[in-house]
XYZ file of C-alpha atoms in Angstrom:
704
model
C 32.669 43.755 86.793
C 36.434 44.031 86.855
C 37.561 46.644 89.317
C 40.530 49.022 88.097
C 42.658 49.709 91.214
C 44.086 53.034 91.750
C 46.749 53.283 89.257
C 50.509 53.954 90.268
C 52.838 55.805 88.149
C 54.669 52.825 86.724
C 51.447 51.544 85.228
C 51.448 54.692 82.864
C 54.839 56.227 82.992
C 58.378 55.022 82.952
C 61.102 57.105 81.185
C 63.350 54.234 79.817
C 64.975 56.436 77.379
C 66.242 58.682 80.377
C 67.173 56.013 82.639
C 68.945 53.660 80.260
C 72.306 55.953 79.812
C 72.459 56.445 83.517
C 72.412 52.710 84.058
C 74.727 51.852 81.670
C 77.056 54.404 83.034
C 76.718 52.924 86.599
C 77.574 49.523 85.119
C 80.850 50.917 84.359
C 81.489 52.840 87.585
C 79.772 50.796 90.503
C 78.297 51.884 93.762
C 80.801 51.226 96.683
C 78.204 48.361 97.953
C 78.741 46.283 94.963
C 82.321 46.011 95.802
C 81.733 44.487 99.203
C 81.368 40.983 97.802
C 80.870 39.669 94.209
C 77.552 38.138 93.271
C 76.519 37.324 89.727
C 73.673 39.438 89.387
C 72.852 43.189 90.502
C 70.570 45.424 89.150
C 71.820 49.181 88.698
C 70.646 51.512 91.548
C 70.112 53.774 88.660
C 67.032 51.535 87.517
C 65.983 50.352 90.900
C 65.203 54.069 92.274
C 62.866 55.016 89.500
C 61.190 51.778 89.598
C 60.705 51.983 93.367
C 59.286 55.640 93.131
C 57.142 54.932 90.369
C 55.674 51.839 92.047
C 54.686 53.918 95.013
C 53.343 57.253 93.626
C 50.014 57.601 91.966
C 49.744 57.877 88.095
C 48.467 61.398 88.524
C 51.906 62.518 90.030
C 53.752 65.139 88.092
C 56.302 63.701 85.653
C 58.846 66.596 86.157
C 58.488 66.069 89.954
C 59.124 62.518 89.756
C 62.286 62.936 87.655
C 63.562 65.144 90.197
C 62.582 62.987 93.054
C 64.612 60.112 91.343
C 67.517 62.562 90.845
C 67.283 62.387 86.870
C 68.537 65.488 85.392
C 66.977 66.445 81.856
C 70.782 67.021 80.601
C 72.465 63.598 80.532
C 75.938 65.240 80.239
C 75.489 66.861 83.685
C 73.814 63.768 85.280
C 75.149 62.686 88.548
C 75.470 59.027 89.295
C 71.877 58.474 91.186
C 73.693 56.118 93.603
C 75.468 59.291 95.159
C 72.490 61.198 95.465
C 71.135 60.529 98.858
C 67.138 61.281 99.322
C 66.711 64.479 101.334
C 64.286 64.892 104.181
C 62.242 67.180 101.836
C 62.180 64.176 99.275
C 61.035 61.705 102.148
C 58.354 64.141 103.023
C 57.012 64.735 99.642
C 57.082 60.887 99.085
C 55.148 60.539 102.143
C 52.502 63.163 101.178
C 51.824 62.215 97.698
C 51.333 58.348 98.017
C 47.956 56.879 98.373
C 49.246 55.026 101.504
C 50.410 55.303 105.027
C 54.102 54.629 104.406
C 54.573 53.850 108.188
C 52.543 50.662 107.288
C 53.374 50.146 103.706
C 55.579 47.006 103.274
C 57.862 45.926 100.383
C 59.014 42.428 99.788
C 61.919 41.253 97.817
C 61.782 37.353 97.751
C 64.990 36.834 95.827
C 67.167 39.450 97.474
C 70.277 38.405 95.648
C 73.165 41.389 96.030
C 70.576 43.718 97.618
C 69.853 46.455 95.280
C 66.212 46.575 95.651
C 66.232 46.511 99.348
C 68.910 48.900 99.618
C 67.151 51.884 97.578
C 63.833 51.020 99.557
C 65.558 51.461 103.032
C 67.213 54.754 101.577
C 63.558 56.080 101.170
C 62.563 54.815 104.778
C 60.238 52.094 103.750
C 59.491 48.974 105.601
C 61.240 45.966 103.963
C 61.186 42.075 104.077
C 63.913 40.533 101.754
C 64.367 36.707 101.416
C 67.140 34.649 99.861
C 67.518 31.098 99.679
C 71.229 31.269 98.937
C 73.071 31.656 102.322
C 75.902 33.257 100.574
C 73.535 36.001 99.284
C 71.966 35.899 102.853
C 75.280 37.077 104.437
C 75.809 39.671 101.799
C 72.212 40.965 102.376
C 73.067 41.224 106.167
C 76.444 42.831 105.553
C 74.985 45.393 103.020
C 71.623 46.331 104.879
C 71.578 45.246 108.319
C 75.277 45.531 109.963
C 75.868 49.148 108.742
C 73.107 50.308 111.031
C 74.580 48.398 114.008
C 78.014 49.811 114.046
C 79.193 51.029 117.426
C 81.290 53.970 118.024
C 84.944 53.697 116.815
C 83.919 50.588 114.882
C 86.126 51.600 111.863
C 89.115 52.369 114.088
C 88.685 48.913 115.621
C 88.167 47.256 112.158
C 91.406 48.875 110.923
C 93.406 47.812 113.801
C 92.012 44.169 113.326
C 92.785 44.176 109.751
C 96.320 45.693 110.028
C 97.376 43.202 112.873
C 96.456 40.233 110.571
C 97.984 41.892 107.617
C 101.218 42.460 109.419
C 101.310 38.849 110.994
C 100.808 37.387 107.491
C 103.384 39.722 105.966
C 106.017 39.003 108.839
C 105.627 35.145 108.280
C 105.233 34.924 104.438
C 106.420 38.272 102.980
C 109.764 36.815 101.913
C 107.922 34.083 99.772
C 107.169 36.950 97.546
C 110.570 38.494 96.449
C 111.004 41.605 94.682
C 112.582 41.875 91.273
C 115.851 43.796 91.453
C 114.196 46.070 93.982
C 110.976 46.428 91.947
C 107.770 45.071 93.909
C 106.416 41.993 92.139
C 102.593 42.505 91.754
C 101.495 39.297 90.145
C 102.559 35.940 88.699
C 101.265 33.998 85.517
C 101.481 30.364 85.430
C 100.296 27.710 82.667
C 99.374 24.076 83.076
C 101.521 21.291 81.633
C 100.795 17.498 80.367
C 102.723 14.985 78.815
C 101.973 14.611 75.089
C 100.779 11.033 74.443
C 102.189 10.999 70.982
C 105.753 12.253 71.422
C 105.854 12.003 75.268
C 107.258 15.443 75.714
C 106.086 17.838 78.495
C 104.163 20.616 76.592
C 102.550 23.801 78.203
C 98.924 24.618 77.696
C 98.416 28.423 76.924
C 95.604 29.883 75.681
C 97.159 33.334 74.940
C 100.822 34.216 74.631
C 100.189 38.083 75.046
C 101.151 39.806 78.148
C 99.831 43.130 77.501
C 97.817 44.386 74.495
C 97.687 47.965 75.505
C 98.411 50.546 72.642
C 102.242 51.333 72.739
C 102.986 48.916 75.610
C 102.457 45.564 74.036
C 104.221 42.529 75.655
C 104.281 39.079 74.705
C 105.952 35.595 75.720
C 107.867 34.047 72.885
C 108.632 30.091 73.341
C 112.093 29.096 72.243
C 112.369 25.334 71.329
C 115.868 23.877 71.421
C 117.096 20.317 72.204
C 113.560 19.383 73.043
C 113.523 22.075 75.697
C 111.255 25.055 75.897
C 112.509 28.563 77.146
C 110.868 31.973 76.870
C 111.659 35.430 76.201
C 109.595 38.573 76.731
C 109.071 40.414 73.308
C 107.725 44.291 72.705
C 104.895 43.274 70.289
C 102.012 41.050 70.203
C 102.513 37.416 69.868
C 101.885 35.591 66.595
C 102.532 32.179 68.120
C 99.464 29.822 67.984
C 97.760 28.959 71.270
C 98.568 25.337 72.610
C 94.985 25.002 74.097
C 91.754 26.035 72.308
C 88.279 24.969 73.483
C 89.739 22.608 76.055
C 91.782 20.781 73.567
C 95.509 20.856 73.915
C 97.935 21.115 70.879
C 101.590 19.855 71.506
C 104.048 22.716 71.002
C 106.453 20.014 69.747
C 104.589 17.650 67.542
C 101.704 19.730 66.910
C 99.066 16.974 67.329
C 95.870 17.475 69.303
C 95.860 16.349 72.840
C 92.062 15.348 73.643
C 90.137 16.957 76.581
C 89.716 13.507 78.274
C 93.651 13.038 78.316
C 94.163 16.481 79.792
C 91.435 15.619 82.568
C 93.070 12.360 83.365
C 96.496 13.901 83.557
C 95.168 16.874 85.897
C 93.415 14.266 88.028
C 96.294 12.364 88.569
C 99.317 14.776 88.911
C 98.422 18.313 87.850
C 101.546 20.121 86.946
C 102.002 24.006 86.353
C 104.745 26.263 85.297
C 105.589 29.819 86.414
C 105.908 31.786 83.113
C 106.237 35.589 83.946
C 106.829 37.595 87.004
C 105.038 40.988 86.806
C 106.450 44.163 88.387
C 104.498 47.034 89.397
C 106.904 49.743 89.431
C 106.895 50.971 85.942
C 104.548 54.010 85.756
C 103.705 53.716 82.151
C 102.438 50.117 82.734
C 103.645 46.908 84.348
C 107.135 45.505 83.471
C 107.239 41.803 82.762
C 110.127 39.463 83.471
C 111.121 35.742 83.013
C 111.333 34.177 86.557
C 114.539 33.625 88.139
C 115.834 30.884 90.468
C 114.887 32.866 93.584
C 111.278 32.954 92.377
C 111.110 29.037 91.874
C 112.802 28.749 95.254
C 109.893 30.925 96.952
C 107.340 28.682 95.425
C 109.166 25.414 96.581
C 109.639 26.871 100.017
C 105.884 27.732 100.407
C 104.973 24.252 99.240
C 107.081 22.871 101.882
C 105.544 25.111 104.643
C 102.105 24.257 103.452
C 102.712 20.788 103.637
C 103.990 21.069 107.230
C 100.639 22.941 108.036
C 98.277 21.144 105.855
C 97.022 18.627 108.346
C 96.745 21.271 111.312
C 94.455 23.380 108.804
C 92.273 20.583 108.129
C 91.852 19.294 111.747
C 90.985 22.955 112.759
C 88.520 23.089 110.427
C 89.964 25.744 108.056
C 90.961 23.991 104.863
C 88.286 22.383 102.580
C 89.250 18.974 102.275
C 86.215 17.776 100.256
C 85.670 16.883 96.551
C 83.789 19.250 94.531
C 80.523 17.742 93.330
C 80.871 17.262 89.823
C 79.187 19.991 87.521
C 79.419 22.368 90.550
C 81.703 24.434 88.627
C 83.467 23.630 85.420
C 86.836 23.270 87.193
C 85.794 20.255 89.131
C 86.256 17.793 86.744
C 89.909 18.938 86.259
C 90.907 19.258 89.829
C 88.748 17.262 91.952
C 89.002 18.938 95.272
C 88.136 22.425 96.274
C 91.727 23.133 97.825
C 93.107 22.111 94.296
C 91.810 25.546 92.982
C 94.891 27.114 94.478
C 98.395 26.567 94.514
C 100.467 25.926 97.840
C 101.584 29.316 98.171
C 97.977 30.756 97.496
C 96.802 28.147 100.137
C 99.370 29.038 102.819
C 98.158 32.719 102.941
C 94.710 32.121 102.471
C 94.561 29.335 105.148
C 96.669 31.158 107.704
C 94.301 34.332 107.106
C 91.183 32.048 107.835
C 92.823 30.819 110.895
C 93.810 34.332 112.192
C 90.114 35.559 111.424
C 89.003 32.598 113.502
C 91.169 33.177 116.463
C 90.215 36.809 116.621
C 86.539 35.851 116.360
C 87.047 33.552 119.464
C 88.753 36.428 121.370
C 86.090 38.846 120.272
C 83.125 36.863 121.526
C 84.417 36.944 125.004
C 85.353 40.737 125.021
C 82.673 42.378 122.789
C 79.711 39.948 122.446
C 78.044 37.835 119.874
C 76.617 40.335 117.610
C 79.744 42.563 117.300
C 81.709 39.549 116.847
C 79.326 38.418 114.039
C 79.721 41.730 112.056
C 83.600 42.045 112.408
C 84.083 38.115 111.469
C 81.594 38.405 108.291
C 83.579 41.673 107.279
C 86.849 39.951 107.671
C 85.424 36.747 105.924
C 84.415 38.856 102.952
C 87.812 40.423 102.544
C 89.192 36.825 102.344
C 86.565 35.982 99.698
C 87.763 38.855 97.781
C 91.164 37.939 97.859
C 90.238 34.173 97.018
C 88.036 35.569 94.076
C 91.328 37.090 92.235
C 93.977 34.619 93.455
C 93.070 30.922 92.300
C 93.697 28.760 89.359
C 90.320 30.174 88.091
C 91.843 33.727 87.803
C 93.526 34.845 84.536
C 95.255 37.779 83.393
C 93.498 40.713 81.706
C 95.808 41.721 78.745
C 93.991 45.126 77.914
C 93.711 46.108 81.456
C 97.093 44.493 82.828
C 95.449 43.142 85.977
C 93.900 39.887 87.198
C 90.548 39.043 86.605
C 88.444 37.693 89.152
C 87.673 33.857 89.350
C 83.699 34.603 88.786
C 84.266 36.782 85.775
C 83.303 33.437 83.795
C 79.948 32.433 85.049
C 80.510 28.954 85.500
C 84.129 29.470 87.077
C 86.067 27.329 84.342
C 89.623 26.343 84.722
C 92.009 28.917 83.322
C 94.977 27.311 81.026
C 97.040 30.446 81.755
C 96.107 31.476 85.260
C 97.498 34.213 87.727
C 98.747 34.343 91.185
C 98.757 37.782 93.146
C 101.326 39.051 95.700
C 98.964 39.706 98.750
C 101.258 42.467 100.236
C 101.587 44.424 96.814
C 99.511 47.488 96.117
C 97.511 46.213 93.448
C 94.227 45.447 92.393
C 92.960 42.237 94.273
C 95.590 42.435 97.017
C 94.752 42.302 100.753
C 95.101 46.131 101.302
C 93.130 46.838 98.030
C 90.328 44.273 99.076
C 90.314 46.013 102.572
C 89.954 49.504 100.966
C 87.011 48.354 99.036
C 85.112 46.594 101.973
C 85.562 49.804 104.345
C 84.366 52.022 101.337
C 81.264 49.890 100.935
C 80.306 49.638 104.858
C 80.867 53.463 105.068
C 78.542 54.233 102.035
C 76.017 51.910 103.569
C 76.338 53.223 106.975
C 76.015 56.757 105.571
C 73.101 56.111 103.483
C 70.728 53.610 105.036
C 67.912 54.804 107.253
C 67.453 52.929 110.484
C 63.832 51.386 109.619
C 62.231 47.778 110.028
C 64.109 45.190 108.132
C 63.715 41.611 108.121
C 66.053 39.344 106.244
C 65.183 35.723 105.623
C 67.185 32.717 104.491
C 64.299 30.294 103.308
C 63.039 28.540 100.268
C 60.479 31.192 98.927
C 58.216 28.529 97.301
C 57.272 26.849 100.617
C 57.565 30.226 102.663
C 54.732 31.062 104.811
C 53.390 34.139 106.408
C 53.864 32.910 109.906
C 57.507 32.671 109.299
C 57.994 36.437 109.293
C 58.732 38.008 112.439
C 57.326 41.506 111.273
C 53.984 42.376 112.647
C 53.256 44.186 109.054
C 54.180 40.786 107.320
C 50.523 40.161 106.299
C 50.146 43.526 104.331
C 52.679 43.433 101.418
C 51.516 46.126 99.199
C 54.464 45.816 96.903
C 56.671 43.367 95.479
C 59.684 43.966 93.609
C 62.021 41.378 92.758
C 64.665 39.995 90.169
C 64.207 36.271 90.239
C 66.318 33.769 88.436
C 66.329 33.700 84.625
C 66.257 30.197 83.688
C 69.610 29.077 82.927
C 71.308 32.635 83.369
C 73.500 31.210 86.236
C 73.234 28.160 88.613
C 73.656 30.433 91.731
C 73.638 27.671 94.450
C 76.282 25.761 92.692
C 78.701 28.584 91.816
C 78.283 30.100 95.648
C 80.099 27.194 96.968
C 83.429 28.653 95.727
C 83.048 31.118 98.388
C 80.624 29.107 100.882
C 83.133 26.194 101.459
C 85.381 28.844 103.239
C 82.602 30.864 105.095
C 80.724 28.090 106.401
C 83.961 27.015 108.044
C 84.551 30.335 109.495
C 80.822 31.153 110.446
C 79.170 28.028 111.434
C 79.875 28.989 115.213
C 78.379 32.209 114.854
C 75.136 31.297 112.970
C 74.380 28.417 115.194
C 70.442 28.925 114.613
C 70.767 28.952 110.988
C 70.757 25.166 109.639
C 72.336 26.117 106.479
C 75.580 26.649 108.108
C 75.876 23.149 109.399
C 76.764 22.173 105.976
C 79.718 22.865 103.770
C 77.453 22.982 100.877
C 74.805 25.203 99.912
C 71.160 24.164 99.485
C 70.219 23.545 95.938
C 66.974 21.372 95.672
C 64.823 24.605 95.916
C 66.699 26.755 93.707
C 64.628 28.145 90.791
C 67.892 28.351 88.212
C 68.402 25.784 85.965
C 71.730 23.464 86.436
C 73.155 20.024 85.883
C 70.643 18.641 88.277
C 67.784 21.042 87.748
C 66.172 20.940 84.413
C 63.647 23.090 82.382
C 60.592 21.043 83.634
C 61.789 21.990 87.180
C 61.996 25.714 86.572
C 58.653 25.621 84.887
C 57.107 24.150 87.913
C 58.967 26.330 90.393
C 58.335 29.679 88.347
C 54.550 28.983 88.261
C 54.787 28.217 92.141
C 56.853 31.454 92.689
C 54.172 33.692 91.031
C 51.355 31.761 92.810
C 53.337 32.830 95.932
C 53.641 36.413 94.769
C 49.606 36.492 94.629
C 49.226 34.914 98.102
C 51.515 37.388 99.827
C 50.243 40.671 98.203
C 47.258 42.691 99.232
C 44.028 43.053 97.275
C 45.529 46.279 95.753
C 49.206 45.216 95.936
C 51.436 45.521 92.954
C 54.193 43.055 91.493
C 57.125 44.411 89.841
C 59.235 41.753 88.414
C 62.379 41.800 86.099
C 62.840 39.126 83.333
C 65.180 38.610 80.583
C 65.966 35.640 78.271
C 67.053 35.602 74.735
C 65.115 32.411 74.121
C 61.474 32.701 73.235
C 60.494 29.148 74.491
C 61.681 30.318 78.066
C 58.981 33.233 77.848
C 56.190 30.575 77.530
C 57.052 29.585 81.148
C 56.471 33.294 82.214
C 53.319 33.633 80.261
C 52.043 30.385 81.808
C 53.066 31.464 85.317
C 51.423 34.828 85.375
C 48.185 33.377 83.822
C 47.791 30.564 86.101
C 48.582 32.740 89.172
C 45.858 35.119 88.069
C 47.797 38.212 87.480
C 46.948 40.877 85.181
C 50.071 42.850 83.528
C 49.138 46.299 83.387
C 52.315 47.620 82.021
C 55.812 46.248 80.568
C 58.993 48.464 80.217
C 62.284 47.573 78.720
C 65.275 49.020 80.565
C 68.821 48.611 80.030
C 70.583 46.663 82.716
C 74.045 45.753 80.794
C 76.479 47.481 78.844
C 77.698 46.731 75.439
C 81.310 46.541 76.464
C 80.812 43.645 79.151
C 81.811 40.396 78.478
C 78.689 38.291 79.238
C 76.798 40.386 76.701
C 79.210 40.376 73.797
C 77.595 37.063 72.462
C 75.283 37.147 69.541
C 71.554 37.228 70.759
C 72.660 38.316 74.113
C 70.432 40.975 76.046
C 71.348 44.315 77.023
C 67.864 44.995 78.599
C 65.443 43.405 80.796
C 61.738 43.493 80.775
C 60.167 45.308 83.879
C 56.698 43.382 84.384
C 54.036 45.309 86.319
C 50.920 43.120 87.539
C 48.274 43.205 89.711
C 46.049 40.264 91.223
C 42.804 39.480 89.484
C 40.274 39.195 92.227
C 37.039 38.547 90.643
C 35.733 36.496 87.475
C 34.407 38.086 84.378
C 31.451 37.380 81.850
C 32.831 37.230 78.427
C 29.490 36.451 76.389
C 29.977 39.207 73.612
C 33.836 38.940 73.398
C 35.556 38.242 70.236
C 38.359 35.810 71.396
C 39.390 34.847 67.815
C 42.994 34.613 66.732
C 42.369 37.323 64.473
C 41.285 39.835 67.064
C 44.104 39.005 69.156
C 46.422 39.479 66.228
C 44.762 42.889 65.485
C 45.159 44.244 68.887
C 48.756 42.945 69.085
C 49.705 44.837 65.800
C 47.932 47.674 66.933
C 49.514 48.164 70.316
C 53.169 47.143 69.208
C 53.602 48.574 65.673
C 54.325 52.211 66.500
C 56.059 51.524 69.838
C 58.500 48.913 68.293
C 59.258 51.207 65.054
C 60.009 54.048 67.691
C 62.474 51.789 69.454
C 64.242 50.714 66.353
C 64.912 54.486 65.389
C 66.266 54.874 69.046
C 68.807 52.305 68.185
C 67.469 49.212 70.273
C 68.912 45.897 69.181
C 66.771 42.937 67.890
C 67.125 40.713 70.821
C 65.933 43.643 73.204
C 63.059 44.575 70.685
C 61.937 40.911 71.256
C 61.281 41.315 74.959
C 59.504 44.669 74.273
C 56.910 42.734 71.988
C 56.568 39.795 74.486
C 55.641 42.327 76.974
C 52.857 43.770 74.807
C 51.575 40.239 74.201
C 51.713 39.600 78.013
C 49.403 42.775 78.621
C 46.574 41.620 76.081
C 46.793 37.938 77.406
C 46.367 38.619 80.895
C 43.831 41.376 80.533
C 40.806 40.371 82.574
C 38.709 42.325 80.351
C 39.449 40.142 77.501
C 39.219 36.540 77.213
C 42.045 34.942 75.092
C 42.234 31.968 77.109
C 41.785 29.839 73.828
C 44.743 31.286 72.307
C 48.045 29.024 71.753
C 50.529 30.995 73.879
C 53.209 29.523 71.699
C 51.473 30.919 68.744
C 51.225 34.229 70.420
C 55.088 34.124 71.241
C 55.868 33.408 67.624
C 53.559 36.181 66.382
C 55.834 38.579 68.408
C 58.989 37.196 66.864
C 57.430 37.602 63.420
C 56.469 41.114 63.904
C 59.831 41.965 65.193
C 61.568 40.628 62.148
C 59.233 42.720 59.952
C 59.894 45.941 61.751
C 63.536 45.198 62.319
C-alpha cells in the first residue's frame, strides 16, 4: 500500500489570496538586500516566508497562528512589509516546538540559489541551509548576502566608509573636471545617440528611438531636430515630440531622405567605426524636475579630453588585467553583434572612471591582504566590486533614459542586454540614482539589513553543476539528511543567465581571481555555460528537457524518504509544461499540492506583453517510494477527464471571480492535472501528457 507521509501545512493550506497583494507591494518597494547587486530573478520575501513556514509546520497547525507567525495581517491596509518583520525569539521557539522535526538536525537545500531569497528567509528562522549555484556571479551574490554579513568585524562599517571615501575622493580629484557644471548647476546625466552614414544620400543621420526627454505631466520636455543646409541642430521644447523616430525595431530611417537603413548596414558601420553624438545635458538642480540643455563646447571638450586621457592609460589598464580586451561571444548579449568587444559597451569617459575605480580596488585589496588577512580582504573587495558593478549597470551604452521617471534605466532592464539607440551616461560624482555615492548607500543598507537580520547558523554555499553534484561534495555532516528542497529553477527561455552574467563577470573575475584561487571558475573571464539549464542560442529545448529531468531525479536522490520538494515554475507556453510533467513523473514524484502565487506586478515592463504571467505555480511534491497494484483501477481517458473537471471547475471559477488573468489561470489548471497524473494511488500512465495539457487549456477557455 502507498504510505501517506505526515502532511505538512503547505499540502493542505496556502493563503495565496492574502499573500499576493503583499508580494506585489514588495515588488515595488524592494527589500534592501535586493539592491546589493542586480540579478535577473528574485522571488519576493513576502512569498518565500509563508512557503518556508508552511513547508515545515504540520497540516494540523492552526491557520491563524500560521498567519501571525508569517507576519500576515488580516487587514491588508495595515500590513507591514513582511521583510521588515524580523522573527522574534518567541516565533523561533514556537516553530521549534510545533514541527515534527528536530530543527537542529533539519536541513533545507536550494540547488538554484540565484539572488538568495529562499536561503535568506531560511537563515532568519535559524535553519541549517545548503545552497548551490552554478553561476559564479550568483555564487558571489549569495556569499555577499548570506555569509559575509555574519563575519563582519567590529568597526567594519567605519572602515568600509573610509575605503570608499578615499577611492571616491581620488577619482573626483582626478576626473571631476571632466563633468563640468552647467552654469553652476550640477549636471547629473547625459543623453547620446548613435550616428550612421545613410547609404542612399550619404549624409550622417542620428539613430533615435524617442525624441522625448521627460513625459512627466506638466513637465514635458522633448528634443526637436532642426535641419538647415544639410546640417542638424537641436532645440529643447516644452511639449512631447511629434517627430518620428529614426530607428524602429533595429531599422534606421534617414532623417534627411527618409529611406530605411537596413540593420545589416547599421551593424557594419558600428563594427567598423562606431560614432555617437551627445544630444542633451541634464541638470539636477531644478526641484520640480530635471532641467535639460543643449550641450556646449565645454561639454564636447570634456568628452574629448577624457578620450585622450583614456587612450594614454589604456595599455596600462590592459597590462594590469583591469580592462576587458576580449571580444564578446556572439549571442552572449544582443549588443555583441554591434560593438564586438566588451570595452565597446562604454564610451572613453565611462571607461576611464570604471578602470581607474577598478585599479584602486585592486590596489586596496593587495594592501589589505597584508594588513588584515585574506577573509577580511575578500569581504571588502567583493563589496567594492559590487559597487563597481552597480555603477556599470547604469553607466553604459546599454543604459537608456527613463522619460516618465527622469532617471537612467539600468543596462539589465532589458533581459537580453540590448544596445540602446539613444543611451545615457551618468555623472559619477553627482547625487543622483546610479552615481557612485548612491550606489554606495544602497550597498551599505543591504549589508546592514543582512547583518541585523541573519542568524549565525550552519550555512554551506556551493558553486557546482547541480546535475552532477554528489553528496560527498558537501562539507556539512548533515548533508545526507535533506528534509526540504525549496527552489526556483530556470524557466526554459526566461533568461540565459550564464551569458547575461558576463556583463558583470568580465570585470569581477579580474578583480577577484587572486582572492578565489581555489574556485576554478575564477581562472576564466567567461562564466561556465555547458551545464546551465536555461535555453540560449547554444542550448536548445532538447537540452532543457534532458537537464530538467536530470534535475528532478537529483532532487529525488537528495531528499530523505519523508522529504518534501517545493518548486516554483512558470511559463506561458504549454509545451514547456510537458517537460515539467515528464520530469516529475520520471523522477517518481507525487505532486501533493499546487498553489498559484503572484510574483510580478502588472506595472513591470517584463510582464506587460500579452500572455505574460503575473503568477508562478508552487509545486509541492513527495517521493514515491513503493510500487502500487492497480488491478481494478479505471485508467481510461474518460475517468481522468472526469476527475480533472471535478477538481478544477469550482476552483477555476472562483479564481476568475477574484480577477485572475487567463494566462495565470492556465498554470492553476496545469497544477491540478499534475496532482492527478502523479498520484501513486491512481494509474494514468497510459494517458497522453500532451492530451492532458490540452484539456487544461480547453477547460480554462470554457470558464474564462
